[in-house]
C-alpha positions as a Markdown table, in Angstrom:
| # | Residue | x | y | z |
|---|---|---|---|---|
| 1 | Met | 4.4 | 13.6 | -25.1 |
| 2 | Thr | 7.4 | 14.1 | -22.7 |
| 3 | Asn | 6.2 | 12.4 | -19.8 |
| 4 | Pro | 3.6 | 9.6 | -20.7 |
| 5 | Leu | 2.4 | 9.0 | -17.1 |
| 6 | Leu | -1.3 | 9.0 | -16.3 |
| 7 | Ile | -2.3 | 9.4 | -12.5 |
| 8 | Tyr | -6.0 | 8.0 | -12.3 |
| 9 | Gly | -7.8 | 9.2 | -9.2 |
| 10 | Ala | -6.0 | 12.6 | -9.3 |
| 11 | Thr | -8.8 | 14.5 | -7.6 |
| 12 | Gly | -8.6 | 12.5 | -4.4 |
| 13 | Phe | -6.4 | 13.4 | -1.4 |
| 14 | Thr | -3.7 | 11.1 | -2.2 |
| 15 | Gly | -4.0 | 11.4 | -5.8 |
| 16 | Lys | -3.2 | 15.1 | -5.2 |
| 17 | Leu | -0.3 | 14.4 | -3.0 |
| 18 | Cys | 1.1 | 12.0 | -5.8 |
| 19 | Thr | 0.5 | 14.8 | -8.5 |
| 20 | Arg | 2.5 | 17.4 | -6.6 |
| 21 | Ala | 5.4 | 14.9 | -5.8 |
| 22 | Ala | 5.4 | 14.2 | -9.7 |
| 23 | Leu | 5.6 | 17.8 | -10.7 |
| 24 | Asp | 8.4 | 18.3 | -8.1 |
| 25 | Leu | 10.3 | 15.6 | -10.0 |
| 26 | Gly | 9.9 | 17.5 | -13.3 |
| 27 | Leu | 7.2 | 15.3 | -14.3 |
| 28 | Arg | 4.2 | 16.4 | -16.3 |
| 29 | Pro | 1.4 | 13.8 | -15.6 |
| 30 | Val | -1.9 | 13.6 | -17.3 |
| 31 | Leu | -4.6 | 13.7 | -14.6 |
| 32 | Ala | -7.7 | 11.5 | -14.8 |
| 33 | Gly | -10.4 | 10.1 | -13.1 |
| 34 | Arg | -14.3 | 9.2 | -13.4 |
| 35 | Asp | -15.7 | 12.7 | -13.2 |
| 36 | Pro | -14.7 | 14.9 | -16.3 |
| 37 | Gly | -15.6 | 18.3 | -14.3 |
| 38 | Arg | -13.6 | 17.4 | -11.2 |
| 39 | Val | -10.6 | 16.1 | -13.3 |
| 40 | Ala | -10.7 | 19.4 | -15.4 |
| 41 | Ala | -10.9 | 21.6 | -12.2 |
| 42 | Ala | -8.0 | 19.7 | -10.5 |
| 43 | Ala | -5.8 | 20.0 | -13.7 |
| 44 | Ala | -6.4 | 23.6 | -14.7 |
| 45 | Pro | -4.4 | 25.4 | -12.0 |
| 46 | Leu | -1.5 | 23.1 | -12.7 |
| 47 | Gly | -1.7 | 23.5 | -16.4 |
| 48 | Leu | -1.6 | 19.8 | -16.9 |
| 49 | Pro | -3.6 | 17.7 | -19.6 |
| 50 | His | -6.7 | 15.7 | -18.4 |
| 51 | Arg | -8.8 | 12.8 | -19.4 |
| 52 | Ala | -11.9 | 11.0 | -17.9 |
| 53 | Ala | -13.3 | 7.6 | -18.2 |
| 54 | Pro | -15.3 | 5.2 | -16.1 |
| 55 | Leu | -13.8 | 2.1 | -14.9 |
| 56 | Asp | -16.5 | -0.2 | -16.2 |
| 57 | Asp | -16.3 | 0.9 | -19.9 |
| 58 | Pro | -13.3 | -1.1 | -21.5 |
| 59 | Ala | -13.5 | 0.9 | -24.8 |
| 60 | Arg | -13.2 | 4.1 | -23.0 |
| 61 | Leu | -10.5 | 3.1 | -20.8 |
| 62 | Ala | -8.6 | 2.0 | -23.7 |
| 63 | Glu | -8.8 | 5.4 | -25.1 |
| 64 | Leu | -7.9 | 6.9 | -21.7 |
| 65 | Leu | -4.5 | 4.9 | -21.9 |
| 66 | Arg | -3.6 | 5.9 | -25.4 |
| 67 | Gly | -0.1 | 7.1 | -25.6 |
| 68 | Met | 0.6 | 6.4 | -22.0 |
| 69 | Arg | 3.6 | 4.3 | -20.8 |
| 70 | Val | 2.8 | 4.2 | -17.1 |
| 71 | Val | -0.4 | 4.3 | -15.0 |
| 72 | Leu | -0.5 | 5.1 | -11.2 |
| 73 | His | -3.7 | 4.2 | -10.2 |
| 74 | Ala | -4.9 | 6.3 | -7.0 |
| 75 | Ala | -8.5 | 5.6 | -7.2 |
| 76 | Gly | -9.9 | 3.1 | -4.3 |
| 77 | Pro | -11.5 | 1.0 | -3.1 |
| 78 | Phe | -9.1 | -1.1 | -5.0 |
| 79 | Ser | -11.2 | -4.2 | -4.5 |
| 80 | Ala | -13.6 | -2.8 | -7.1 |
| 81 | Thr | -11.1 | -0.7 | -9.1 |
| 82 | Ala | -7.8 | -2.5 | -9.6 |
| 83 | Ala | -8.9 | -5.3 | -12.0 |
| 84 | Pro | -10.3 | -3.2 | -14.6 |
| 85 | Met | -7.4 | -0.8 | -14.6 |
| 86 | Ala | -5.0 | -3.8 | -14.5 |
| 87 | Asp | -7.0 | -5.4 | -17.3 |
| 88 | Ala | -6.8 | -2.2 | -19.2 |
| 89 | Cys | -3.1 | -1.8 | -18.8 |
| 90 | Leu | -2.4 | -5.4 | -19.7 |
| 91 | Ala | -4.4 | -4.9 | -22.8 |
| 92 | Ala | -2.7 | -1.7 | -23.7 |
| 93 | Gly | 0.9 | -2.6 | -22.9 |
| 94 | Val | 1.2 | -0.1 | -20.0 |
| 95 | His | 3.0 | -0.6 | -16.9 |
| 96 | Tyr | 0.7 | -0.4 | -13.7 |
| 97 | Leu | 1.3 | 1.0 | -10.3 |
| 98 | Asp | -1.3 | 1.5 | -7.6 |
| 99 | Leu | -1.7 | 2.5 | -4.0 |
| 100 | Thr | -3.4 | -0.5 | -2.6 |
| 101 | Gly | -2.7 | -2.1 | 0.6 |
| 102 | Glu | -5.5 | -4.7 | 0.4 |
| 103 | Val | -4.2 | -8.3 | 0.8 |
| 104 | Ala | -6.9 | -9.9 | -1.6 |
| 105 | Val | -6.2 | -7.3 | -4.3 |
| 106 | Leu | -2.4 | -7.9 | -4.0 |
| 107 | Glu | -2.8 | -11.6 | -4.1 |
| 108 | Ala | -5.1 | -11.4 | -7.0 |
| 109 | Leu | -2.5 | -9.2 | -8.9 |
| 110 | Ala | 0.0 | -11.8 | -8.1 |
| 111 | Gly | -1.9 | -14.2 | -10.0 |
| 112 | Arg | -1.7 | -12.3 | -13.3 |
| 113 | His | 2.2 | -12.5 | -13.1 |
| 114 | Arg | 2.5 | -14.9 | -16.3 |
| 115 | Thr | 0.0 | -12.7 | -18.3 |
| 116 | Ala | 1.8 | -9.5 | -17.6 |
| 117 | Arg | 5.3 | -11.1 | -18.3 |
| 118 | Glu | 4.1 | -12.3 | -21.8 |
| 119 | Arg | 2.7 | -8.9 | -22.7 |
| 120 | Gly | 5.8 | -7.0 | -21.2 |
| 121 | Val | 3.9 | -5.2 | -18.5 |
| 122 | Met | 5.0 | -4.8 | -15.0 |
| 123 | Leu | 2.4 | -4.8 | -12.3 |
| 124 | Met | 3.7 | -3.3 | -9.2 |
| 125 | Pro | 0.9 | -2.4 | -6.7 |
| 126 | Ala | 1.4 | -0.9 | -3.2 |
| 127 | Val | 4.1 | 1.7 | -4.2 |
| 128 | Gly | 2.9 | 4.2 | -1.5 |
| 129 | Phe | 3.5 | 3.7 | 2.5 |
| 130 | Asp | 1.7 | 0.5 | 1.8 |
| 131 | Val | 4.2 | -1.1 | 1.3 |
| 132 | Val | 7.3 | 0.5 | 0.2 |
| 133 | Pro | 9.0 | 1.3 | 3.5 |
| 134 | Ser | 8.3 | -2.0 | 5.2 |
| 135 | Asp | 8.9 | -4.1 | 2.2 |
| 136 | Cys | 12.6 | -2.5 | 1.9 |
| 137 | Leu | 12.9 | -3.0 | 5.6 |
| 138 | Ala | 11.8 | -6.6 | 5.4 |
| 139 | Ala | 14.2 | -7.4 | 2.5 |
| 140 | Trp | 17.0 | -5.7 | 4.4 |
| 141 | Val | 16.6 | -7.7 | 7.5 |
| 142 | Ala | 15.6 | -10.9 | 5.8 |
| 143 | Gly | 19.1 | -10.5 | 3.9 |
| 144 | Arg | 20.9 | -10.9 | 7.1 |
| 145 | Leu | 19.9 | -14.6 | 7.4 |
| 146 | Ala | 20.5 | -17.3 | 5.1 |
| 147 | Arg | 17.1 | -19.0 | 5.2 |
| 148 | Pro | 14.6 | -16.8 | 7.1 |
| 149 | Arg | 11.4 | -18.6 | 8.0 |
| 150 | Arg | 9.2 | -16.1 | 10.1 |
| 151 | Leu | 8.7 | -12.2 | 9.6 |
| 152 | Ala | 6.9 | -10.1 | 12.0 |
| 153 | Leu | 6.3 | -6.4 | 11.2 |
| 154 | Gly | 5.3 | -3.8 | 13.5 |
| 155 | Phe | 3.9 | -0.3 | 12.9 |
| 156 | Thr | 3.5 | 2.7 | 15.0 |
| 157 | Gly | 2.4 | 6.3 | 14.1 |
| 158 | Leu | -0.5 | 5.4 | 12.0 |
| 159 | Gln | -3.1 | 8.2 | 13.5 |
| 160 | Phe | -4.8 | 9.6 | 10.3 |
| 161 | Ala | -6.9 | 8.2 | 7.6 |
| 162 | Thr | -8.4 | 9.5 | 4.4 |
| 163 | Arg | -11.8 | 9.2 | 3.4 |
| 164 | Gly | -11.0 | 6.5 | 0.8 |
| 165 | Ser | -9.1 | 4.6 | 3.6 |
| 166 | Leu | -11.7 | 4.3 | 5.7 |
| 167 | Arg | -14.1 | 3.1 | 3.1 |
| 168 | Thr | -11.5 | 0.3 | 2.5 |
| 169 | Leu | -11.3 | -0.6 | 6.3 |
| 170 | Val | -15.2 | -0.6 | 6.4 |
| 171 | Glu | -15.1 | -3.3 | 3.5 |
| 172 | His | -12.9 | -5.5 | 5.4 |
| 173 | Ala | -14.4 | -5.4 | 8.9 |
| 174 | Gly | -14.1 | -8.8 | 10.8 |
| 175 | Val | -11.2 | -10.2 | 8.4 |
| 176 | Val | -7.6 | -10.4 | 9.6 |
| 177 | Arg | -5.1 | -12.2 | 7.3 |
| 178 | Val | -1.6 | -13.9 | 8.0 |
| 179 | Arg | 0.5 | -15.9 | 6.0 |
| 180 | Arg | 1.4 | -19.6 | 7.3 |
| 181 | Asp | 3.3 | -22.1 | 5.4 |
| 182 | Gly | 3.0 | -19.9 | 2.5 |
| 183 | Arg | -0.7 | -19.5 | 2.5 |
| 184 | Leu | -3.0 | -16.9 | 3.5 |
| 185 | Val | -5.2 | -17.7 | 6.3 |
| 186 | Asp | -7.9 | -15.7 | 8.3 |
| 187 | Val | -7.1 | -15.4 | 12.1 |
| 188 | Val | -9.7 | -14.0 | 14.8 |
| 189 | Pro | -9.2 | -10.1 | 15.1 |
| 190 | Gly | -7.2 | -9.2 | 18.2 |
| 191 | Thr | -6.0 | -12.7 | 19.2 |
| 192 | Leu | -2.4 | -12.4 | 18.4 |
| 193 | Arg | -0.1 | -10.1 | 20.3 |
| 194 | Arg | 3.6 | -9.3 | 20.2 |
| 195 | Ala | 5.9 | -6.8 | 21.9 |
| 196 | Phe | 8.0 | -4.4 | 19.6 |
| 197 | Asp | 10.5 | -1.7 | 20.5 |
| 198 | Tyr | 9.5 | 1.3 | 18.3 |
| 199 | Gly | 12.4 | 3.2 | 20.0 |
| 200 | Arg | 11.0 | 4.1 | 23.4 |
| 201 | Gly | 10.6 | 0.4 | 25.0 |
| 202 | Ala | 8.7 | -2.5 | 24.3 |
| 203 | Arg | 5.0 | -1.8 | 23.4 |
| 204 | Glu | 2.2 | -4.4 | 22.9 |
| 205 | Ser | 1.1 | -4.7 | 19.4 |
| 206 | Leu | -2.0 | -6.4 | 17.9 |
| 207 | His | -2.2 | -8.4 | 14.6 |
| 208 | Val | -3.9 | -6.6 | 11.6 |
| 209 | Ser | -4.4 | -7.2 | 8.0 |
| 210 | Trp | -2.0 | -5.4 | 5.7 |
| 211 | Gly | -0.4 | -5.7 | 2.4 |
| 212 | Asp | 3.1 | -7.0 | 3.5 |
| 213 | Val | 1.7 | -10.6 | 4.2 |
| 214 | Val | 1.5 | -10.7 | 0.4 |
| 215 | Thr | 4.3 | -8.5 | -0.7 |
| 216 | Ala | 7.0 | -9.5 | 1.6 |
| 217 | His | 6.4 | -13.2 | 0.7 |
| 218 | Tyr | 7.2 | -12.4 | -2.7 |
| 219 | Thr | 10.2 | -10.3 | -1.9 |
| 220 | Thr | 11.7 | -12.6 | 0.6 |
| 221 | Gly | 10.4 | -15.9 | 0.3 |
| 222 | Ile | 9.4 | -16.0 | 3.9 |
| 223 | Pro | 6.6 | -18.3 | 4.4 |
| 224 | Asp | 5.2 | -17.2 | 7.9 |
| 225 | Ile | 4.4 | -13.5 | 8.0 |
| 226 | Thr | 2.3 | -11.6 | 10.8 |
| 227 | Val | 1.6 | -7.6 | 10.6 |
| 228 | Tyr | 0.8 | -5.7 | 13.8 |
| 229 | Phe | -0.1 | -2.3 | 15.0 |
| 230 | Asp | 0.9 | -0.4 | 18.1 |
| 231 | Ala | -2.1 | -1.4 | 20.4 |
| 232 | Thr | -3.5 | 2.0 | 20.9 |
| 233 | Pro | -6.9 | 2.4 | 22.5 |
| 234 | Ser | -8.5 | 3.2 | 19.2 |
| 235 | Leu | -6.9 | 0.0 | 17.6 |
| 236 | Arg | -8.0 | -2.3 | 20.5 |
| 237 | Gly | -11.6 | -0.8 | 20.1 |
| 238 | Met | -11.7 | -1.3 | 16.2 |
| 239 | Leu | -10.3 | -4.8 | 16.9 |
| 240 | Ala | -12.9 | -5.8 | 19.4 |
| 241 | Ala | -15.6 | -4.4 | 17.3 |
| 242 | Ser | -14.4 | -6.3 | 14.4 |
| 243 | Arg | -14.1 | -9.5 | 16.3 |
| 244 | His | -17.6 | -9.2 | 17.9 |
| 245 | Leu | -19.4 | -7.3 | 15.2 |
| 246 | Gly | -17.6 | -8.3 | 11.9 |
| 247 | Trp | -20.3 | -10.3 | 10.5 |
| 248 | Ala | -22.8 | -7.7 | 11.1 |
| 249 | Leu | -20.6 | -4.6 | 9.7 |
| 250 | Arg | -20.1 | -6.7 | 6.5 |
| 251 | Thr | -23.7 | -7.0 | 5.5 |
| 252 | Pro | -25.1 | -4.7 | 3.0 |
| 253 | Pro | -27.3 | -2.1 | 5.1 |
| 254 | Trp | -24.2 | -1.4 | 7.5 |
| 255 | Gln | -21.7 | -1.3 | 4.7 |
| 256 | Thr | -23.9 | 1.4 | 3.0 |
| 257 | Trp | -24.5 | 3.3 | 6.3 |
| 258 | Leu | -20.6 | 3.2 | 7.2 |
| 259 | Lys | -19.4 | 4.3 | 3.9 |
| 260 | Ala | -22.0 | 7.1 | 3.7 |
| 261 | His | -20.7 | 8.3 | 7.0 |
| 262 | Ala | -17.1 | 8.1 | 6.1 |
| 263 | Val | -17.6 | 10.7 | 3.3 |
| 264 | Leu | -18.6 | 13.2 | 6.0 |
| 265 | Leu | -15.2 | 12.9 | 7.8 |
| 266 | Pro | -12.4 | 15.4 | 6.6 |
| 267 | Glu | -10.7 | 14.7 | 3.3 |
| 268 | Gly | -7.4 | 13.7 | 5.0 |
| 269 | Pro | -4.7 | 15.3 | 7.5 |
| 270 | Thr | -3.7 | 18.6 | 7.1 |
| 271 | Pro | -0.4 | 19.7 | 6.1 |
| 272 | Ala | 0.6 | 20.6 | 9.4 |
| 273 | Glu | -0.6 | 17.5 | 11.2 |
| 274 | Arg | 1.4 | 15.4 | 8.3 |
| 275 | Ala | 4.5 | 17.5 | 9.1 |
| 276 | Ala | 4.2 | 16.9 | 12.7 |
| 277 | Ala | 3.8 | 13.1 | 12.5 |
| 278 | Arg | 6.4 | 10.4 | 12.2 |
| 279 | Met | 6.1 | 6.6 | 11.5 |
| 280 | Thr | 8.2 | 3.7 | 12.9 |
| 281 | Ile | 8.2 | 0.2 | 11.2 |
| 282 | Val | 10.2 | -2.8 | 13.1 |
| 283 | Ala | 11.0 | -6.1 | 11.2 |
| 284 | Glu | 12.1 | -9.1 | 13.1 |
| 285 | Val | 12.9 | -12.2 | 11.3 |
| 286 | Glu | 14.0 | -15.8 | 12.6 |
| 287 | Asp | 15.2 | -18.7 | 10.8 |
| 288 | Gly | 14.3 | -22.7 | 11.6 |
| 289 | Ala | 17.2 | -22.7 | 14.0 |
| 290 | Gly | 16.2 | -19.6 | 16.1 |
| 291 | Arg | 18.7 | -17.3 | 14.8 |
| 292 | Arg | 17.2 | -14.0 | 14.5 |
| 293 | Ala | 17.7 | -10.4 | 12.8 |
| 294 | Ala | 15.9 | -7.1 | 13.3 |
| 295 | Gly | 15.7 | -3.6 | 12.2 |
| 296 | Arg | 13.9 | -0.4 | 12.7 |
| 297 | Leu | 12.7 | 2.3 | 10.1 |
| 298 | His | 11.6 | 6.0 | 10.8 |
| 299 | Thr | 9.8 | 7.7 | 8.3 |
| 300 | Pro | 7.8 | 10.9 | 7.5 |
| 301 | Glu | 4.0 | 10.6 | 8.1 |
| 302 | Ala | 2.2 | 7.9 | 5.9 |
| 303 | Tyr | 0.2 | 10.2 | 3.1 |
| 304 | Thr | 3.3 | 12.3 | 2.6 |
| 305 | Leu | 5.5 | 9.5 | 2.3 |
| 306 | Thr | 3.0 | 7.7 | -0.3 |
| 307 | Gly | 3.3 | 10.8 | -2.6 |
| 308 | Leu | 7.0 | 10.8 | -2.6 |
| 309 | Thr | 7.6 | 6.9 | -3.3 |
| 310 | Ala | 4.7 | 6.8 | -5.8 |
| 311 | Ala | 6.1 | 9.7 | -7.8 |
| 312 | Ala | 9.8 | 8.2 | -7.6 |
| 313 | Ile | 8.8 | 4.7 | -8.6 |
| 314 | Ala | 6.8 | 6.1 | -11.5 |
| 315 | Arg | 9.7 | 8.2 | -12.7 |
| 316 | Arg | 12.0 | 5.1 | -12.5 |
| 317 | Val | 9.6 | 3.1 | -14.7 |
| 318 | Leu | 9.2 | 6.1 | -17.1 |
| 319 | Ser | 13.0 | 6.0 | -17.4 |
| 320 | Gly | 12.9 | 2.3 | -18.5 |
| 321 | Arg | 13.8 | 0.5 | -15.4 |
| 322 | Ala | 10.9 | -1.8 | -15.4 |
| 323 | Glu | 10.7 | -5.7 | -15.0 |
| 324 | Pro | 7.6 | -7.4 | -16.6 |
| 325 | Gly | 5.3 | -9.3 | -14.4 |
| 326 | Phe | 4.1 | -9.0 | -10.8 |
| 327 | Gln | 6.8 | -7.2 | -8.9 |
| 328 | Thr | 7.4 | -5.9 | -5.4 |
| 329 | Pro | 9.1 | -2.7 | -4.5 |
| 330 | Gly | 11.7 | -4.3 | -2.1 |
| 331 | Arg | 12.6 | -7.0 | -4.6 |
| 332 | Val | 13.1 | -4.7 | -7.8 |
| 333 | Leu | 14.2 | -1.6 | -6.2 |
| 334 | Gly | 16.3 | -3.0 | -3.4 |
| 335 | Pro | 16.2 | -2.5 | 0.4 |
| 336 | Asp | 18.3 | 0.6 | 0.4 |
| 337 | Phe | 15.5 | 2.5 | -2.1 |
| 338 | Ile | 13.7 | 3.7 | 0.7 |
| 339 | Leu | 16.8 | 5.5 | 2.2 |
| 340 | Gly | 16.8 | 7.9 | -0.5 |
| 341 | Phe | 14.1 | 10.0 | 0.8 |
| 342 | Pro | 14.1 | 12.8 | 3.3 |
| 343 | Asp | 14.0 | 12.1 | 7.0 |
| 344 | Val | 14.2 | 8.4 | 6.7 |
| 345 | Val | 16.4 | 6.7 | 9.3 |
| 346 | Arg | 17.3 | 2.9 | 9.4 |
| 347 | Glu | 18.6 | 1.2 | 12.5 |
| 348 | Asp | 20.0 | -2.5 | 13.1 |
| 349 | Leu | 18.6 | -3.8 | 16.4 |
| 350 | Leu | 20.5 | -7.0 | 16.5 |
| 351 | Gly | 24.0 | -6.1 | 15.6 |
């Protein structure tokens, strides 16, 4: 097989974007998922091979991975799907990539570092917008100080969500995590605020749970990390609901109701919506003496960039550039990796 790459979750919105981007790079991935009929329907127009297996059947998963060198896992919510796929990859000696941004999932995969190294397998989760651009930016800005101690990341432009992303958000209602002194801790939603200049003056931003509180720590070694989103009216409303009703929203009846209604929403943003949108990320670091460094990154829309970065990383791993163990994009690929994609611009804010 020329390109032994398997994309699991290939029938989902983001999985389809990853497949298109992989084809544009000259790869011929094997498409895979749980439902044989849906996978076959997705693969047929593209002339691609396909396989199917559920994630709760280790024997069938082992057969699914036969002959593969890299898996790009795109089927969420990863709280339920990452562990069985990672287990299968470790058993089969197949490199593992995924699109998660879930803090608990990332930290759990980091805990598999020793096993992955022993088996010669790279575990590199979060190879999409979560967290490639922000991880590269954090690595670049952190490199400007000798001993950075605090990192704050601000995001703006996140105006779309797929059905899968919404189901993941529902699961984590009422939970916001930050990193303090190297440890993950829970913080009451909506209680931390910070102003970021996304390019048009300072804007108030509110703290959220985001994968960088895990990945940026392993990339930079910084012990205190907080992630913020631009405080749009919708974000304020979501955090207020999470703060006051999070305990209720996490109960089984509400989880079932919310996830069922997420399925009724559009699959994801249209091509025109994605083409018109832009993302901006700001990274600010500080050391123990108060010295600061900051940078800003402008990128294409999040789902568009996810397809591009995931496919590009898969191609690099297929070419043999893999480092066994739990790895992060910014550390392995370097801070300038993100600059190789169209319409990505980086700015130094402090000179």
